[in-house]
Amino acid sequence: MLLAKTSVKDSPIAGQGLFLEQAAGKGSLIGIYTHDLTILSEEEYTSRVLAGDELVLRTGCRWVDDLFIYNETGVEDEDYINHADNPTLLYHCGLLIARQDLPPGEELTVDYKYILAEWEPGFVCSRSGKNIRGLPGRKAMLESARELLALFEAEEPEKAVTGQNHQSWRVIVTAAKERPRNRGQ
């Protein structure tokens, strides 16, 4: 489910991509991948991918740790988000969050290392020439959590998407910042 106005267009990265039609501020919640999706264990996901299940291949991604999600109803606009080594969005446990201020017309990208399974063969990035592979589940969760924390420690988003007031996102961020941290004391 996308929270920003977007459109699918030809992409200079690969095939088609997803582009913003409105500005979005750094830290904005752009989308949530967990809406109306089916959850699979890594074993089920692996089996379906290896069997060539097109729907799982096209819409599936890591959700949390060793759980994967896919859309049984078909391809949605968010399935057109391309990979980038320096992406515009952070993918963390099904959330798509702007890593920087994004102007209208910007292509939305994520680092696929967070959404691919570690055993998948990956691909060669068309821009950098790097081999892109998935991280182990816990490592993907920890790295994206660290990036998310750094993003919010740098600056709290005032609105999820410019022109829209998403109080629930602000409450989550504020509550996380206000929660006392146990530093092992």
Short mmCIF file of C-alpha atoms in Angstrom, two decimals:
data_model
loop_
_atom_site.label_atom_id
_atom_site.label_comp_id
_atom_site.label_asym_id
_atom_site.label_seq_id
_atom_site.Cartn_x
_atom_site.Cartn_y
_atom_site.Cartn_z
CA MET A 1 0.00 0.00 0.00
CA LEU A 2 1.47 3.31 -1.08
CA LEU A 3 0.90 6.46 0.97
CA ALA A 4 2.29 8.85 -1.63
CA LYS A 5 0.99 9.67 -5.09
CA THR A 6 3.10 7.74 -7.58
CA SER A 7 3.08 6.50 -11.15
CA VAL A 8 4.78 3.70 -13.06
CA LYS A 9 6.97 4.96 -15.93
CA ASP A 10 9.91 3.86 -18.04
CA SER A 11 13.01 3.83 -15.86
CA PRO A 12 16.61 4.71 -16.76
CA ILE A 13 17.62 2.00 -14.22
CA ALA A 14 15.73 -1.02 -15.55
CA GLY A 15 12.46 -1.54 -17.43
CA GLN A 16 9.80 0.35 -15.56
CA GLY A 17 10.08 2.09 -12.21
CA LEU A 18 7.92 3.86 -9.65
CA PHE A 19 8.08 7.67 -9.58
CA LEU A 20 6.79 10.22 -7.06
CA GLU A 21 4.13 12.65 -8.21
CA GLN A 22 4.50 14.81 -5.09
CA ALA A 23 7.31 15.92 -2.82
CA ALA A 24 8.15 13.78 0.22
CA GLY A 25 10.34 14.79 3.14
CA LYS A 26 13.25 12.88 4.60
CA GLY A 27 11.87 10.24 6.97
CA SER A 28 8.48 10.15 5.23
CA LEU A 29 6.59 6.86 5.30
CA ILE A 30 6.04 6.24 1.58
CA GLY A 31 4.55 2.75 1.68
CA ILE A 32 3.75 -0.36 3.68
CA TYR A 33 4.36 -3.75 2.09
CA THR A 34 2.33 -5.75 4.60
CA HIS A 35 -1.18 -4.75 3.53
CA ASP A 36 -3.27 -7.73 2.26
CA LEU A 37 -0.25 -9.92 1.70
CA THR A 38 0.41 -13.59 2.34
CA ILE A 39 3.20 -14.55 4.75
CA LEU A 40 5.51 -17.44 3.87
CA SER A 41 8.27 -19.13 5.82
CA GLU A 42 11.67 -19.01 4.15
CA GLU A 43 11.25 -22.72 3.34
CA GLU A 44 7.88 -22.08 1.61
CA TYR A 45 9.26 -19.02 -0.19
CA THR A 46 12.30 -20.99 -1.37
CA SER A 47 10.15 -23.84 -2.65
CA ARG A 48 7.83 -21.50 -4.59
CA VAL A 49 10.71 -19.50 -6.09
CA LEU A 50 12.56 -22.64 -7.18
CA ALA A 51 9.31 -23.99 -8.69
CA GLY A 52 9.10 -20.82 -10.81
CA ASP A 53 5.95 -19.37 -9.17
CA GLU A 54 5.70 -16.12 -11.17
CA LEU A 55 3.56 -14.31 -8.58
CA VAL A 56 6.02 -15.05 -5.78
CA LEU A 57 8.95 -14.18 -8.05
CA ARG A 58 7.41 -10.82 -9.06
CA THR A 59 5.78 -9.68 -5.79
CA GLY A 60 7.66 -11.56 -3.05
CA CYS A 61 10.23 -10.08 -0.70
CA ARG A 62 11.70 -10.51 2.77
CA TRP A 63 9.40 -9.15 5.47
CA VAL A 64 11.03 -9.82 8.86
CA ASP A 65 13.94 -12.16 9.61
CA ASP A 66 13.10 -15.48 7.90
CA LEU A 67 9.53 -14.56 6.90
CA PHE A 68 8.64 -13.48 3.38
CA ILE A 69 5.53 -11.87 1.91
CA TYR A 70 3.90 -11.84 -1.50
CA ASN A 71 0.69 -10.51 -3.04
CA GLU A 72 -1.78 -13.22 -4.10
CA THR A 73 -3.87 -10.70 -6.06
CA GLY A 74 -1.10 -9.72 -8.45
CA VAL A 75 1.40 -6.99 -9.20
CA GLU A 76 0.89 -3.60 -7.52
CA ASP A 77 2.63 -0.30 -8.27
CA GLU A 78 5.08 -0.82 -5.38
CA ASP A 79 6.37 -3.93 -7.19
CA TYR A 80 7.99 -1.58 -9.74
CA ILE A 81 10.49 -0.16 -7.24
CA ASN A 82 13.96 -0.77 -8.70
CA HIS A 83 17.26 -1.43 -6.92
CA ALA A 84 19.89 1.24 -6.33
CA ASP A 85 23.16 1.09 -4.39
CA ASN A 86 22.31 4.54 -2.98
CA PRO A 87 18.51 4.24 -2.86
CA THR A 88 15.90 6.92 -2.26
CA LEU A 89 14.01 4.65 0.17
CA LEU A 90 14.96 2.53 3.14
CA TYR A 91 13.19 -0.83 3.29
CA HIS A 92 12.71 -1.98 6.89
CA CYS A 93 10.37 -4.84 7.83
CA GLY A 94 7.78 -3.97 5.20
CA LEU A 95 8.05 -0.18 5.54
CA LEU A 96 9.30 2.12 2.78
CA ILE A 97 10.83 5.30 4.24
CA ALA A 98 12.37 8.26 2.39
CA ARG A 99 16.11 8.42 3.06
CA GLN A 100 16.27 12.06 1.95
CA ASP A 101 13.95 14.85 0.75
CA LEU A 102 12.44 13.66 -2.52
CA PRO A 103 11.08 16.01 -5.21
CA PRO A 104 8.18 15.17 -7.53
CA GLY A 105 9.42 13.05 -10.44
CA GLU A 106 12.07 11.22 -8.38
CA GLU A 107 12.33 7.47 -9.02
CA LEU A 108 11.74 5.43 -5.86
CA THR A 109 14.45 2.82 -5.28
CA VAL A 110 15.52 0.45 -2.49
CA ASP A 111 18.61 -1.61 -1.79
CA TYR A 112 17.55 -5.13 -2.71
CA LYS A 113 20.00 -6.65 -0.19
CA TYR A 114 17.26 -6.07 2.39
CA ILE A 115 14.48 -7.80 0.43
CA LEU A 116 16.18 -10.76 -1.30
CA ALA A 117 16.83 -14.07 0.43
CA GLU A 118 20.52 -14.75 1.00
CA TRP A 119 20.42 -17.93 -1.12
CA GLU A 120 18.92 -16.19 -4.19
CA PRO A 121 21.44 -15.78 -7.01
CA GLY A 122 20.94 -12.02 -7.09
CA PHE A 123 21.85 -9.93 -10.12
CA VAL A 124 24.40 -7.46 -11.40
CA CYS A 125 23.39 -3.83 -10.81
CA SER A 126 23.03 -2.10 -14.17
CA ARG A 127 24.54 1.12 -12.81
CA SER A 128 27.38 0.05 -10.50
CA GLY A 129 28.20 -3.38 -11.93
CA LYS A 130 28.11 -4.81 -8.37
CA ASN A 131 26.68 -8.25 -7.68
CA ILE A 132 23.55 -7.69 -5.55
CA ARG A 133 22.62 -10.46 -3.12
CA GLY A 134 20.32 -10.73 -0.14
CA LEU A 135 21.61 -10.61 3.42
CA PRO A 136 20.83 -13.23 6.05
CA GLY A 137 17.49 -12.38 7.70
CA ARG A 138 18.75 -11.10 11.04
CA LYS A 139 21.57 -9.13 9.43
CA ALA A 140 19.09 -7.47 7.04
CA MET A 141 16.87 -6.55 9.98
CA LEU A 142 19.76 -5.20 12.08
CA GLU A 143 21.36 -3.17 9.27
CA SER A 144 18.08 -1.61 8.19
CA ALA A 145 17.16 -0.91 11.84
CA ARG A 146 20.49 0.88 12.35
CA GLU A 147 19.91 2.94 9.22
CA LEU A 148 16.37 3.76 10.36
CA LEU A 149 17.59 4.84 13.80
CA ALA A 150 20.28 7.06 12.25
CA LEU A 151 17.70 8.60 9.94
CA PHE A 152 15.38 9.50 12.82
CA GLU A 153 18.13 10.61 15.15
CA ALA A 154 19.24 13.07 12.48
CA GLU A 155 15.80 14.60 11.98
CA GLU A 156 12.24 13.70 12.95
CA PRO A 157 9.78 13.90 10.04
CA GLU A 158 7.02 16.45 10.49
CA LYS A 159 4.70 14.84 7.97
CA ALA A 160 4.79 11.44 6.32
CA VAL A 161 4.24 12.93 2.87
CA THR A 162 4.17 16.64 2.04
CA GLY A 163 0.58 17.87 2.15
CA GLN A 164 -0.71 14.92 4.19
CA ASN A 165 -0.87 14.65 7.95
CA HIS A 166 -0.12 11.13 9.15
CA GLN A 167 -0.32 11.54 12.93
CA SER A 168 0.10 7.80 13.55
CA TRP A 169 3.60 7.83 11.98
CA ARG A 170 4.59 10.84 14.07
CA VAL A 171 3.32 9.09 17.21
CA ILE A 172 5.40 5.98 16.46
CA VAL A 173 8.54 8.05 15.91
CA THR A 174 7.93 10.24 18.97
CA ALA A 175 7.17 7.25 21.21
CA ALA A 176 10.34 5.48 20.07
CA LYS A 177 12.45 8.56 20.84
CA GLU A 178 10.85 9.10 24.25
CA ARG A 179 11.11 5.45 25.39
CA PRO A 180 13.89 5.06 27.97
CA ARG A 181 16.76 2.96 26.66
CA ASN A 182 18.27 0.16 28.68
CA ARG A 183 22.00 0.49 28.26
CA GLY A 184 22.74 -2.69 30.23
CA GLN A 185 22.69 -0.94 33.59
#
